[in-house]
Each structure stands twice: as C-alpha cells, then as structure tokens.
PDB file of C-alpha atoms in Angstrom:
ATOM      1  CA  UNK A   1       0.000   0.000   0.000  1.00  0.00           C
ATOM      2  CA  UNK A   2       1.370   3.405  -0.988  1.00  0.00           C
ATOM      3  CA  UNK A   3       0.827   6.240   1.475  1.00  0.00           C
ATOM      4  CA  UNK A   4       0.390   9.886   0.493  1.00  0.00           C
ATOM      5  CA  UNK A   5       2.336  12.263   2.722  1.00  0.00           C
ATOM      6  CA  UNK A   6       1.811  15.571   0.921  1.00  0.00           C
ATOM      7  CA  UNK A   7      -1.677  17.078   0.734  1.00  0.00           C
ATOM      8  CA  UNK A   8      -0.621  18.968  -2.406  1.00  0.00           C
ATOM      9  CA  UNK A   9      -0.596  15.635  -4.264  1.00  0.00           C
ATOM     10  CA  UNK A  10      -4.406  15.544  -4.018  1.00  0.00           C
ATOM     11  CA  UNK A  11      -7.015  17.397  -6.048  1.00  0.00           C
ATOM     12  CA  UNK A  12      -8.877  19.266  -3.299  1.00  0.00           C
ATOM     13  CA  UNK A  13     -11.928  19.487  -5.572  1.00  0.00           C
ATOM     14  CA  UNK A  14     -11.943  15.724  -6.155  1.00  0.00           C
ATOM     15  CA  UNK A  15     -14.141  13.113  -4.495  1.00  0.00           C
ATOM     16  CA  UNK A  16     -12.490  10.515  -2.259  1.00  0.00           C
ATOM     17  CA  UNK A  17     -13.461   7.415  -0.308  1.00  0.00           C
ATOM     18  CA  UNK A  18     -12.663   6.202   3.173  1.00  0.00           C
ATOM     19  CA  UNK A  19     -10.238   3.716   1.585  1.00  0.00           C
ATOM     20  CA  UNK A  20      -8.386   6.698   0.072  1.00  0.00           C
ATOM     21  CA  UNK A  21      -8.421   8.460   3.453  1.00  0.00           C
ATOM     22  CA  UNK A  22      -6.691   5.508   5.098  1.00  0.00           C
ATOM     23  CA  UNK A  23      -3.669   5.974   2.803  1.00  0.00           C
ATOM     24  CA  UNK A  24      -3.095   9.603   3.777  1.00  0.00           C
ATOM     25  CA  UNK A  25      -0.310  10.448   6.226  1.00  0.00           C
ATOM     26  CA  UNK A  26      -0.352  14.245   6.330  1.00  0.00           C
ATOM     27  CA  UNK A  27       1.085  16.468   9.057  1.00  0.00           C
ATOM     28  CA  UNK A  28      -2.042  18.609   8.712  1.00  0.00           C
ATOM     29  CA  UNK A  29      -5.313  17.135   9.974  1.00  0.00           C
ATOM     30  CA  UNK A  30      -8.096  16.781   7.422  1.00  0.00           C
ATOM     31  CA  UNK A  31     -11.684  15.578   7.490  1.00  0.00           C
ATOM     32  CA  UNK A  32     -13.425  13.622   4.767  1.00  0.00           C
ATOM     33  CA  UNK A  33     -17.116  14.545   4.605  1.00  0.00           C
ATOM     34  CA  UNK A  34     -19.302  13.116   1.835  1.00  0.00           C
ATOM     35  CA  UNK A  35     -16.202  12.491  -0.278  1.00  0.00           C
ATOM     36  CA  UNK A  36     -14.788  16.021   0.051  1.00  0.00           C
ATOM     37  CA  UNK A  37     -11.602  17.034   1.880  1.00  0.00           C
ATOM     38  CA  UNK A  38     -11.789  19.726   4.558  1.00  0.00           C
ATOM     39  CA  UNK A  39      -8.623  20.945   6.334  1.00  0.00           C
ATOM     40  CA  UNK A  40      -9.061  21.096  10.101  1.00  0.00           C
ATOM     41  CA  UNK A  41      -7.808  24.102  12.012  1.00  0.00           C
ATOM     42  CA  UNK A  42      -6.234  23.738  15.455  1.00  0.00           C
ATOM     43  CA  UNK A  43      -8.408  24.535  18.442  1.00  0.00           C
ATOM     44  CA  UNK A  44      -7.576  27.773  20.260  1.00  0.00           C
TER      45      UNK A  44
END
C-alpha cells in the first residue's frame, strides 16, 4: 500500500473514499465529509 504524505498531491476538488483516506499520512489534519476534503484548524 502506498501512502500519500503531501496534501498537495491531491485534487482538493476531487471526491475521495474512506479507503483513500486511510492511505493519507499528512502532518495537517483533514476531514473527509461526503467524499470532500476539509482541512481542520487547530483549536484555540
């Protein structure tokens, strides 16, 4: 299994599955909601 480590390798307007999500190893936290990627911001 190949892991993605750079969020810039993804098309942020694309549609993804949970199986895709499991291959992501980003430093930045992201959410996958209805196939779309949403960057999470740190809590204050």
